[in-house]
mmCIF file of C-alpha atoms and ligand atoms in Angstrom:
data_model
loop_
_atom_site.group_PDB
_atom_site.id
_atom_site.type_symbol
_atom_site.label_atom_id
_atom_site.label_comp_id
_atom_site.label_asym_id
_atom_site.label_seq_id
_atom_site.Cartn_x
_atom_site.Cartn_y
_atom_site.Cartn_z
ATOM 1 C CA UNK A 413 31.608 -19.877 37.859
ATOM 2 C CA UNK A 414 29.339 -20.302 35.324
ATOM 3 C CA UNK A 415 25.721 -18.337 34.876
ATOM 4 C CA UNK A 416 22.660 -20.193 34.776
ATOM 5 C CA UNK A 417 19.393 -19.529 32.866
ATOM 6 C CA UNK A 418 16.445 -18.394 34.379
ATOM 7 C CA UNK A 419 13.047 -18.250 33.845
ATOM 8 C CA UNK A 420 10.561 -15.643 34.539
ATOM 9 C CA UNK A 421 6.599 -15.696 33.841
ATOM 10 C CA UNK A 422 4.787 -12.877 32.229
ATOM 11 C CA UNK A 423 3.197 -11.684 35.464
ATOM 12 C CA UNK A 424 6.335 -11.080 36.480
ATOM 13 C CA UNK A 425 7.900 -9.057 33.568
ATOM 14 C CA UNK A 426 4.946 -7.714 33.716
ATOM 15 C CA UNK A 427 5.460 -5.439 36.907
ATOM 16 C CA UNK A 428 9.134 -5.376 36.417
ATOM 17 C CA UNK A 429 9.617 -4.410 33.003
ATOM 18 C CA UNK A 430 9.904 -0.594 33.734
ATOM 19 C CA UNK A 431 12.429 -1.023 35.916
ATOM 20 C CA UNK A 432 15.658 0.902 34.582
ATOM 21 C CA UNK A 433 17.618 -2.092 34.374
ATOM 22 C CA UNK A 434 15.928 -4.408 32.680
ATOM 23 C CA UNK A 435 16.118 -5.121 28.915
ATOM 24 C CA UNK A 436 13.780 -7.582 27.369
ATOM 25 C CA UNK A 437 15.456 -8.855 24.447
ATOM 26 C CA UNK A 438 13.087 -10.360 21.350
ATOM 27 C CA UNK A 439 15.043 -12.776 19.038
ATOM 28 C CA UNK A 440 12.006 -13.599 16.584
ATOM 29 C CA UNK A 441 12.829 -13.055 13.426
ATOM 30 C CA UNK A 442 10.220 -11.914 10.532
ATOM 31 C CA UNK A 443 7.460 -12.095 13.246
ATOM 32 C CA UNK A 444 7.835 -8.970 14.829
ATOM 33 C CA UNK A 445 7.323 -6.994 11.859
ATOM 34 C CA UNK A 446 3.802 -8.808 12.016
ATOM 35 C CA UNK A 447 2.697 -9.242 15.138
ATOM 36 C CA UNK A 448 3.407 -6.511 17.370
ATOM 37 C CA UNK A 449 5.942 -6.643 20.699
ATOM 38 C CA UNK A 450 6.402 -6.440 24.305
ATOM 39 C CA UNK A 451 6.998 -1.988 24.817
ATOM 40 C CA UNK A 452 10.775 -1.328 24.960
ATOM 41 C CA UNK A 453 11.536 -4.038 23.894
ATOM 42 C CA UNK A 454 14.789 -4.821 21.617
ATOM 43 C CA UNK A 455 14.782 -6.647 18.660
ATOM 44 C CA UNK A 456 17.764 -8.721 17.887
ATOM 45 C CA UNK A 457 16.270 -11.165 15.389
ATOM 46 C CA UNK A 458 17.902 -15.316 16.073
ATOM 47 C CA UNK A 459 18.982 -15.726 12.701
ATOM 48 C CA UNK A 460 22.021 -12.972 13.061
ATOM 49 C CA UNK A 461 22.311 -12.586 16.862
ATOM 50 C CA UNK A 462 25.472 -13.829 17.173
ATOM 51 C CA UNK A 463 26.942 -11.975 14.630
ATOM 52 C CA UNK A 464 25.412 -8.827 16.227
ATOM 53 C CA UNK A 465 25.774 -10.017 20.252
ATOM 54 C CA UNK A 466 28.855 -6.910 20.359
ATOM 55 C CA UNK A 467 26.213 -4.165 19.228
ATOM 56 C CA UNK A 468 23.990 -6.262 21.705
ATOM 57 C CA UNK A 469 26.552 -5.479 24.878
ATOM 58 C CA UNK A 470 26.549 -1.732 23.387
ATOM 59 C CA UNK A 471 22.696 -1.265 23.585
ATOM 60 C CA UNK A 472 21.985 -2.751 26.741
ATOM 61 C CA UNK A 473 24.972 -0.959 28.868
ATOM 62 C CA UNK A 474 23.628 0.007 31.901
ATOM 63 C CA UNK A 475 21.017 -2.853 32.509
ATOM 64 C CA UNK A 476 21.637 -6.115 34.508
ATOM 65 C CA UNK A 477 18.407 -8.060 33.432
ATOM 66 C CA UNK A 478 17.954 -9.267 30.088
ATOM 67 C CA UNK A 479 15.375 -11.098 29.704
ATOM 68 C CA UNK A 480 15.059 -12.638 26.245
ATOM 69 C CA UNK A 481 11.736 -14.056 24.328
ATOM 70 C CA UNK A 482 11.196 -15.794 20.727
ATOM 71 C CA UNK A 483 7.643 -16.361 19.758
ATOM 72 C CA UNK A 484 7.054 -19.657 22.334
ATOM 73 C CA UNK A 485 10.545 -19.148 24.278
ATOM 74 C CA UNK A 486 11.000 -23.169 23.343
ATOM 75 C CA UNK A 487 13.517 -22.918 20.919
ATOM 76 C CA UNK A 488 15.062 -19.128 19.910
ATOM 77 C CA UNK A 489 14.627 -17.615 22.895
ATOM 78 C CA UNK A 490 16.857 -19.975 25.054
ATOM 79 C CA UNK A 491 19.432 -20.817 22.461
ATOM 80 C CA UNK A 492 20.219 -16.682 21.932
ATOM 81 C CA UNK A 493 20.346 -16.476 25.969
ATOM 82 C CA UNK A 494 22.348 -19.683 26.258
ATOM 83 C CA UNK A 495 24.834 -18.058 23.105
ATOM 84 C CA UNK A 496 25.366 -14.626 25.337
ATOM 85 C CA UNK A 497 26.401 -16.852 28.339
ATOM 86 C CA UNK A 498 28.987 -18.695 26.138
ATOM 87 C CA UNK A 499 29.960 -15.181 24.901
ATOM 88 C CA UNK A 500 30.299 -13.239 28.165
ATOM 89 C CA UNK A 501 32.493 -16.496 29.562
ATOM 90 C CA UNK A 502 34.599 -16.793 26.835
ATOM 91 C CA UNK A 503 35.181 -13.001 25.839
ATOM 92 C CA UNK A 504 35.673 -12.436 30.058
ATOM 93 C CA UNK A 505 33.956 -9.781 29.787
ATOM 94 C CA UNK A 506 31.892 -8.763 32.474
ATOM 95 C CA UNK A 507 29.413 -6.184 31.422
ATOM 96 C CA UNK A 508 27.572 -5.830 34.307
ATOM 97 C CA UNK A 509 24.852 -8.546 33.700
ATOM 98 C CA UNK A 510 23.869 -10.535 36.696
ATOM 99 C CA UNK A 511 20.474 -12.073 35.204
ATOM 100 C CA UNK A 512 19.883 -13.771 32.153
ATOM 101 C CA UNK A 513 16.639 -14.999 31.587
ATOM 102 C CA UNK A 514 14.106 -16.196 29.430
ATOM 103 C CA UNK A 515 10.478 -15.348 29.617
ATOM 104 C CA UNK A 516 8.186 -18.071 29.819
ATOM 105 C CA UNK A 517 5.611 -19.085 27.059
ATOM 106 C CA UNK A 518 7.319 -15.984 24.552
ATOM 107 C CA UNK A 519 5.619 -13.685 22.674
ATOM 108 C CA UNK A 520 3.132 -15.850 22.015
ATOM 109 C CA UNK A 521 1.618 -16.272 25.696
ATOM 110 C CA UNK A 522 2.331 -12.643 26.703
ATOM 111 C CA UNK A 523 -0.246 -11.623 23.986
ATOM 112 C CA UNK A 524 -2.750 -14.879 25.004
ATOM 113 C CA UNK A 525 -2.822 -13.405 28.301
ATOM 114 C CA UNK A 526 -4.155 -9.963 27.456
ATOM 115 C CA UNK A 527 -0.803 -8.257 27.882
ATOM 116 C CA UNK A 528 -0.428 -5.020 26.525
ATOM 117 C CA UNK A 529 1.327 -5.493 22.630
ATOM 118 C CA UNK A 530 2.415 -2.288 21.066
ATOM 119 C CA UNK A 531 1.877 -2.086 17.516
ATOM 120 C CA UNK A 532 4.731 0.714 16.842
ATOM 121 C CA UNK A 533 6.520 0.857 13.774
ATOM 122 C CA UNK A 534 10.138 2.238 16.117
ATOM 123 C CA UNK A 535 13.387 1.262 15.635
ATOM 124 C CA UNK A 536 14.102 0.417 18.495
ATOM 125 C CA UNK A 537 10.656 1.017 20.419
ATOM 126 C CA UNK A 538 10.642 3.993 22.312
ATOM 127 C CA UNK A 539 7.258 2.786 23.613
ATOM 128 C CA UNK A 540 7.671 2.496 27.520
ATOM 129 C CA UNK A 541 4.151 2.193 29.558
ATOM 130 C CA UNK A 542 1.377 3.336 27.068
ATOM 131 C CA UNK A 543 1.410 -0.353 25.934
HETATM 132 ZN ZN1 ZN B 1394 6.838 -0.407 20.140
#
């Protein structure tokens, strides 16, 4: 069996992303430091995710969303979600995930929208509603 990609639209992170299980996943890279991010969100930039994909697994025990975002979700965004699939198939490991998807439009149209950016400095964010 193999896991498919799947997209969701900011509307809809946007009233799910307190939910417990969900982890939204940002793979930009120097951008973040710049341009604010989606609360709660983790930060595992592209250019060394695979490398770090094990301390991913770690962080997000306990969730069964991730939902993962670069800046426009073109490029970064679905090639990190697409390298956990190959991961989680090839290392058998389970982990609990049953979603994997990629938000729609990134970073980028989150923030065109009007939806809440935080602006916190964190490592990781421990932002989760105020923004
Ligand atoms: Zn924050």
């Amino acid at each position: 069996m193999s896991r498919s990609i799947t997209y969701i639209t900011g509307s809809q992170l946007l009233a799910l992303r307190r939910q417990p299980n969900i982890a939204i996943v940002d793979v930009r890279d120097e951008e973040r430091t710049y341009d604010g991010h989606i609360s709660s969100s983790l930060h595992f930039p592209s250019d060394t995710f695979s490398d770090n994909l094990p301390n991913l697994l770690l962080q997000i025990k306990g969730k069964d969303t991730l939902v993962f975002h670069c800046a426009l979700s073109q490029v970064r965004g679905p090639t990190c979600a697409r390298k956990l699939v190959n991961y989680l198939e090839e290392s058998k490991e389970d982990a609990g995930i049953k979603n994997i998807m990629v938000l729609e439009r990134g970073f980028n149209g989150w923030e065109a929208s009007g939806r809440p950016v935080c602006r916190c400095t964190n490592v990781p964010c421990k932002e989760h509603g105020t923004a």
